[in-house]
Amino acid sequence: GAGVLLSPSAVACAAWLGVGRALAEGGHVLAHHAVVSADGMATRTRSEYDFSHDLHRSSPFEEVASSVGAPPLALPYYTLVRILAQAALAEGVEIRAGGGGQVVAVHEIEGGAPSGGGGGVEVEVEGKGERVCADFAVLADGADGDLSGKILKRPEPEASGEVMFAGSVPVQSLPGGAFPMPVFPHTLTQHFGEGQLMLVPTGSGGPSVTRGASHLSWHFTHWSKAAPPAPEWGTHPGAAAALTAAIAHLPSYHPLHAIASVSKAHPHLLLHFPLLKRSLAKSLASAGTCAVGDAAHAPLAFAGHGTNLALEDAVVLSRSLSEAVAAAAAVQSSSTMCSSTISRGVLLGDMFGDFNDQRRPRAADLIESSEKVQEFVHVRGSIKGWMRDKGLMSTLASGFVQKAAISDTEDHCPVPTFRDLLSELVPHYSL
């Protein structure tokens, strides 16, 4: 899911944060978008699997490019993680893992922040007896993070009724000639049945079967009464067998059979987990702390907003922090009062309040839209499926809908120089 497709807004946010060019060079632009009805696939022969009966096939990304300065960017999740980690290390940020100790608590300091004035937090590290004083803490411990859950009093997640298989498969591992792909290069392909299959060729260099892509990022969802024994975005030893059972009813030429065969030999490439619905906490910030990314908001994957929202969070928080620190410095330099009475913590508290006011409504809208997408496209029953297909044909082909989506992207981007930043990156995309 995350990292398969970044919106123009997310790419602009990445550019503002200083990693836009690295992302542009590490991914590629999708040229086309194909939507396929699952109902017809079972009756077609393999030779007819040429997308001649698509619900919709177009190049909305070209319209996005001309409208906002750059199209969405596709890249494997591990490429995104590597680029962000390298950027953090270059800035001198310490990345702890393994034996570094896990943060288990954040306590408000009654006596004030270490920089002087009110506010401040004390961070407790598990098993090491460490307590680190800080002006504030940013929680990024994920959708099921215990720490952010306790501090924000986040509601417990609920089952969505669907489960997901997902992975990123090296193209060279796919059986030769057994994997039909669209005739267009770099095509985002979505198959809708009672769930969803999404295929995204990513990377560069490789066999011509995917027109130069090195990996195939994919995910497959379906309704299930039984939840897999794994956390969200996790897996378990029986995942490959579960995938084989879930696709047993599909024709032998269906792409998922080729993916399943690779997953048996490379089980570490396969994820299998329940999809959960999560409600927002009443506030994304508490005393001396705020949450970002999935720790703050984790919409269902169907609207593709998880990573995009996290990058927007980073921009808003970074900008708010810079403004708060500058305001604190200005107050202290111009005040006739003793500096110890100037509450830097109060200014940082205002920063978190502003962050919550900007981000919570945006997150609430996208969480609601992701649930509506699930209800609209993942219908059960042949009659509902036929109605869904007819609705998709008109919706996806509508220029009005596409323009509205583009406008919404630009309107909600927290980067004021949205178009300028994207325009700088356009030469670095490879179509």
XYZ file of C-alpha atoms in Angstrom:
431
model
C 0.000 0.000 0.000
C 2.056 2.911 1.306
C 4.600 4.168 -1.134
C 2.985 2.683 -4.246
C 1.620 6.025 -5.420
C 2.417 9.480 -4.078
C 0.059 12.308 -5.012
C 1.356 15.588 -6.479
C 0.677 17.134 -3.066
C 2.876 14.536 -1.337
C 5.644 15.016 -3.904
C 5.493 18.790 -3.345
C 5.663 18.211 0.426
C 8.678 15.928 -0.062
C 10.344 18.621 -2.163
C 9.674 21.224 0.548
C 11.256 18.856 3.087
C 14.313 18.440 0.856
C 13.829 14.907 -0.532
C 11.702 15.614 -3.614
C 14.456 15.135 -6.176
C 15.585 11.859 -4.598
C 12.012 10.554 -4.744
C 11.609 11.687 -8.349
C 14.800 9.907 -9.359
C 13.874 6.769 -7.392
C 10.413 6.267 -8.883
C 8.549 6.751 -12.139
C 5.377 8.318 -13.464
C 2.429 6.081 -14.287
C 1.304 6.732 -17.838
C -2.134 5.099 -17.795
C -4.854 3.869 -15.479
C -6.883 0.761 -16.350
C -9.941 -0.396 -14.415
C -11.125 -3.942 -15.079
C -14.344 -5.644 -14.104
C -13.754 -8.939 -12.334
C -17.072 -10.298 -13.609
C -15.830 -10.745 -17.173
C -12.411 -12.179 -16.383
C -13.586 -15.666 -15.490
C -15.304 -16.118 -18.884
C -12.410 -14.819 -21.000
C -9.586 -16.922 -22.367
C -5.991 -15.977 -21.689
C -5.531 -14.714 -25.255
C -8.388 -12.293 -24.663
C -6.781 -10.905 -21.533
C -5.807 -7.740 -23.371
C -7.983 -5.235 -21.534
C -10.279 -4.827 -24.531
C -13.217 -5.011 -22.138
C -11.931 -2.532 -19.599
C -14.434 -0.475 -17.678
C -12.115 2.440 -18.198
C -8.661 3.058 -19.626
C -7.252 6.545 -19.799
C -4.293 8.772 -19.024
C -5.555 10.944 -16.157
C -1.949 11.391 -15.040
C -1.253 13.452 -18.150
C -4.119 15.761 -17.193
C -2.755 15.980 -13.663
C 0.676 16.843 -15.043
C -0.634 19.672 -17.178
C -2.933 20.985 -14.444
C -0.685 21.015 -11.384
C 2.851 20.761 -12.749
C 3.592 17.073 -12.175
C 1.777 13.726 -12.103
C 1.614 11.270 -9.181
C 4.807 9.326 -8.555
C 5.025 5.541 -8.183
C 7.829 3.883 -6.231
C 8.270 0.786 -4.063
C 7.765 1.245 -0.336
C 11.334 0.214 0.497
C 12.649 2.921 -1.869
C 10.637 5.534 0.035
C 11.951 4.281 3.397
C 15.566 4.219 2.164
C 15.405 7.779 0.805
C 13.816 9.187 3.975
C 16.312 7.343 6.213
C 19.283 8.608 4.211
C 17.931 12.160 4.409
C 17.549 11.893 8.198
C 21.083 10.542 8.625
C 22.466 13.341 6.477
C 20.914 15.832 8.903
C 22.536 14.132 11.881
C 19.369 12.478 13.164
C 20.022 9.376 15.244
C 17.931 6.419 14.093
C 17.560 3.852 16.865
C 16.618 0.247 16.254
C 16.855 -3.078 18.062
C 18.765 -2.635 21.322
C 18.324 1.121 21.378
C 15.430 0.841 23.806
C 11.795 1.628 23.144
C 10.136 4.760 24.477
C 7.408 3.619 26.844
C 6.125 6.853 28.392
C 6.078 10.614 28.004
C 5.464 12.654 31.172
C 4.619 16.320 31.412
C 7.139 18.264 33.481
C 5.402 20.397 36.085
C 8.454 22.493 36.782
C 8.936 23.570 33.182
C 10.860 22.749 30.052
C 14.658 22.344 30.113
C 14.951 25.459 27.943
C 13.266 27.567 30.622
C 9.647 28.523 31.267
C 6.593 26.286 31.533
C 5.739 23.151 29.619
C 8.165 20.409 28.644
C 8.108 16.605 28.769
C 10.182 13.777 30.167
C 10.668 10.741 27.930
C 11.085 7.322 29.583
C 13.040 4.570 27.788
C 12.195 0.911 28.452
C 14.674 -1.224 30.339
C 17.423 1.387 30.467
C 16.351 3.520 33.386
C 16.679 6.582 31.186
C 14.557 9.705 31.432
C 15.296 12.324 28.831
C 14.010 15.888 29.246
C 12.728 17.701 26.160
C 10.665 20.734 25.173
C 8.154 18.481 23.421
C 7.687 15.010 21.901
C 6.402 13.957 18.486
C 4.748 10.522 18.452
C 5.197 8.483 15.277
C 4.748 4.958 16.611
C 2.202 3.775 14.056
C -1.492 3.019 13.943
C -1.298 0.538 16.838
C 1.360 2.329 18.857
C 0.757 1.882 22.588
C 2.312 5.218 23.467
C 0.259 7.411 21.139
C -2.827 5.344 21.938
C -2.497 6.009 25.676
C -1.638 9.693 25.398
C -4.271 10.589 22.797
C -6.880 8.155 24.198
C -7.354 6.822 20.684
C -10.502 4.681 20.141
C -9.987 0.954 19.621
C -9.918 -0.131 15.934
C -12.840 -2.024 14.407
C -12.856 -4.794 11.812
C -13.622 -3.551 8.298
C -14.742 -6.977 7.067
C -11.908 -7.248 4.533
C -8.429 -8.745 4.618
C -5.441 -7.858 2.460
C -2.609 -9.665 0.741
C 0.198 -7.379 -0.419
C 3.773 -7.411 -1.631
C 6.391 -6.177 -4.065
C 7.561 -8.932 -6.413
C 10.818 -8.868 -8.439
C 9.788 -9.168 -12.079
C 12.560 -11.672 -12.850
C 10.967 -14.080 -10.343
C 7.685 -14.277 -12.279
C 7.131 -17.349 -14.474
C 8.128 -16.574 -18.064
C 5.165 -15.901 -20.336
C 2.643 -16.570 -17.593
C 1.974 -13.021 -16.587
C -0.167 -10.957 -18.966
C 0.281 -7.217 -18.522
C -1.372 -4.162 -20.081
C -0.177 -3.098 -23.507
C 0.741 0.333 -22.109
C 3.924 0.869 -20.071
C 3.730 1.867 -16.398
C 0.014 1.300 -16.032
C -1.861 1.343 -12.753
C -4.331 -1.532 -13.104
C -7.248 -2.054 -10.740
C -9.461 -5.154 -10.857
C -12.717 -4.867 -8.944
C -14.759 -7.819 -7.826
C -16.022 -8.201 -4.289
C -12.699 -6.705 -3.253
C -9.842 -5.189 -5.218
C -6.610 -6.148 -6.968
C -4.139 -3.369 -7.774
C -1.010 -3.912 -9.890
C 1.665 -1.204 -10.210
C 4.913 -1.838 -12.151
C 7.619 0.104 -10.293
C 11.347 0.678 -10.493
C 13.425 0.640 -13.660
C 15.373 -1.909 -15.678
C 14.134 -5.443 -16.218
C 12.321 -7.740 -18.642
C 10.034 -6.244 -21.251
C 7.044 -8.084 -19.773
C 6.443 -5.044 -17.567
C 7.947 -2.552 -20.014
C 11.136 -1.884 -18.066
C 9.867 -2.169 -14.486
C 12.021 -4.105 -12.020
C 9.237 -4.842 -9.494
C 5.523 -5.347 -9.407
C 3.887 -3.768 -6.360
C 0.467 -5.240 -5.705
C -2.304 -5.687 -3.199
C -5.410 -7.852 -3.175
C -8.338 -7.437 -0.784
C -11.412 -9.581 -0.276
C -14.244 -9.933 2.203
C -13.609 -12.539 4.873
C -15.333 -13.568 8.097
C -12.055 -14.912 9.524
C -9.210 -12.499 10.267
C -5.590 -13.584 9.605
C -3.433 -14.118 12.731
C -1.250 -11.084 12.032
C -1.177 -7.371 12.873
C -2.044 -4.856 10.191
C 0.736 -4.686 7.567
C 2.115 -7.917 9.024
C 2.151 -11.546 7.957
C 2.177 -15.129 9.295
C 3.605 -18.542 8.250
C 0.395 -19.631 6.521
C 0.061 -16.546 4.294
C 1.101 -18.277 1.029
C -1.355 -21.134 1.583
C -4.100 -18.653 2.448
C -3.481 -16.754 -0.816
C -3.674 -19.972 -2.841
C -7.003 -20.830 -1.199
C -8.404 -17.314 -1.685
C -7.767 -17.338 -5.457
C -8.714 -20.966 -6.151
C -11.904 -19.871 -7.958
C -10.049 -17.603 -10.414
C -9.095 -18.840 -13.916
C -5.585 -20.264 -14.320
C -4.349 -17.303 -16.394
C -5.266 -14.750 -13.713
C -2.214 -12.664 -12.586
C -2.646 -13.622 -8.932
C -1.685 -17.236 -9.672
C 1.729 -16.131 -10.919
C 2.142 -13.915 -7.861
C 1.140 -16.788 -5.563
C 3.739 -19.087 -7.111
C 6.488 -16.534 -6.395
C 5.198 -16.003 -2.869
C 5.514 -19.717 -2.064
C 9.226 -19.597 -2.866
C 9.735 -16.175 -1.274
C 7.336 -15.986 1.706
C 9.096 -12.875 3.043
C 7.649 -10.969 0.055
C 4.051 -11.622 1.108
C 1.950 -9.771 3.681
C -1.452 -11.001 4.912
C -3.433 -9.122 7.539
C -6.893 -7.858 8.528
C -7.929 -4.378 7.434
C -9.098 -2.270 10.348
C -11.163 0.902 10.553
C -9.884 3.524 12.966
C -11.640 6.562 14.342
C -9.720 9.712 15.146
C -8.882 10.725 18.688
C -10.611 13.901 19.892
C -7.287 15.695 19.483
C -4.029 14.847 17.712
C -2.094 16.699 20.419
C -1.823 16.539 24.196
C 0.327 18.259 26.826
C 3.755 18.652 25.267
C 3.125 16.034 22.586
C 1.527 15.550 19.192
C 1.118 12.563 16.861
C 1.915 12.357 13.159
C 1.407 9.788 10.418
C -0.509 6.599 11.185
C -0.223 7.300 14.914
C -2.480 10.311 14.330
C -4.698 9.005 11.538
C -4.815 5.689 9.705
C -7.437 5.670 6.927
C -8.298 2.485 5.084
C -5.891 1.900 2.203
C -8.540 2.222 -0.520
C -8.167 5.981 -0.929
C -4.363 5.759 -0.913
C -3.798 8.604 1.553
C -1.663 7.145 4.360
C 1.818 8.212 3.257
C 0.468 11.367 1.625
C -1.103 12.496 4.906
C 2.119 11.741 6.818
C 4.203 13.917 4.479
C 1.668 16.732 4.841
C 1.938 16.351 8.638
C 5.711 16.735 8.417
C 5.420 20.003 6.494
C 2.792 21.534 8.802
C 4.620 20.491 11.990
C 8.025 21.607 10.697
C 6.688 24.995 9.683
C 4.749 25.446 12.954
C 7.819 24.512 14.994
C 9.997 27.042 13.160
C 7.425 29.775 13.735
C 7.024 28.912 17.439
C 10.775 28.880 18.110
C 11.191 32.191 16.276
C 8.301 33.713 18.244
C 9.775 32.500 21.536
C 13.158 33.990 20.685
C 11.550 37.310 19.739
C 9.570 37.467 22.990
C 12.623 36.695 25.107
C 14.853 39.227 23.335
C 12.315 42.066 23.581
C 10.868 41.388 27.040
C 11.892 43.330 30.141
C 10.772 40.446 32.337
C 13.137 37.821 33.692
C 13.698 35.217 30.989
C 12.680 32.423 33.350
C 9.133 33.773 33.383
C 8.835 33.599 29.584
C 7.053 30.370 28.857
C 8.514 28.771 25.762
C 6.320 25.799 26.612
C 3.210 27.954 26.165
C 4.323 28.926 22.655
C 5.051 25.287 21.806
C 1.629 24.379 23.189
C 0.089 26.888 20.817
C 2.056 25.215 18.026
C 0.460 21.852 18.746
C -2.960 23.471 18.946
C -2.464 25.002 15.502
C -1.225 21.653 14.183
C -4.343 19.882 15.456
C -6.668 22.572 14.049
C -5.083 22.211 10.592
C -4.633 18.457 10.400
C -7.573 16.842 12.206
C -10.335 18.101 9.829
C -8.234 17.064 6.828
C -7.649 13.583 8.296
C -11.341 13.192 9.185
C -12.376 13.954 5.598
C -9.970 11.400 4.127
C -10.891 8.684 6.614
C -14.536 9.144 5.635
C -13.695 9.102 1.902
C -11.680 5.875 2.249
C -14.684 4.136 3.834
C -16.965 5.434 1.081
C -14.583 4.077 -1.576
C -14.767 0.667 0.105
C -18.557 0.726 0.141
C -18.777 1.841 -3.499
C -16.325 -0.475 -5.229
C -16.203 -3.580 -3.015
C -19.795 -4.699 -3.379
C -21.101 -8.241 -2.966
C -23.533 -9.818 -5.397
C -23.890 -9.825 -9.201
C -26.600 -7.145 -9.356
C -24.686 -4.736 -7.133
C -21.541 -5.544 -9.118
C -23.264 -4.637 -12.398
C -24.488 -1.351 -10.920
C -21.011 -0.618 -9.556
C -19.438 -1.236 -12.982
C -21.875 1.128 -14.681
C -21.208 3.769 -12.055
C -17.434 3.382 -12.383
C -17.578 3.807 -16.153
C -19.259 7.181 -15.867
C -17.382 8.334 -12.751
C -13.849 7.512 -13.900
C -14.411 8.854 -17.403
C -15.815 12.124 -16.095
C -13.610 15.118 -16.732
C -15.514 16.949 -14.013
C -14.597 14.322 -11.414
C -10.935 14.334 -12.428
C -10.717 18.129 -12.315
C -12.431 18.169 -8.912
C -9.867 15.672 -7.589
C -6.990 17.764 -8.955
C -8.443 20.932 -7.438
C -8.889 19.220 -4.065
C -5.252 18.065 -4.145
C -3.945 21.565 -4.741
C -6.332 23.262 -2.305
C -5.249 21.049 0.600
C -1.520 20.994 -0.075
C 0.221 22.730 2.867
C 3.076 23.907 0.643
C 2.367 27.459 -0.585
C 4.750 27.109 -3.551
C 2.990 23.928 -4.726
C 3.332 24.473 -8.479
C 6.842 25.933 -8.328
C 8.226 22.981 -6.398
C 6.625 20.449 -8.723
C 7.811 22.282 -11.825
C 11.402 22.035 -10.585
C 11.055 18.249 -10.307
C 9.394 17.532 -13.664
C 12.676 17.053 -15.604
C 13.709 14.380 -13.100
C 10.707 12.141 -13.707
C 11.113 9.340 -16.254
C 8.037 8.438 -18.257
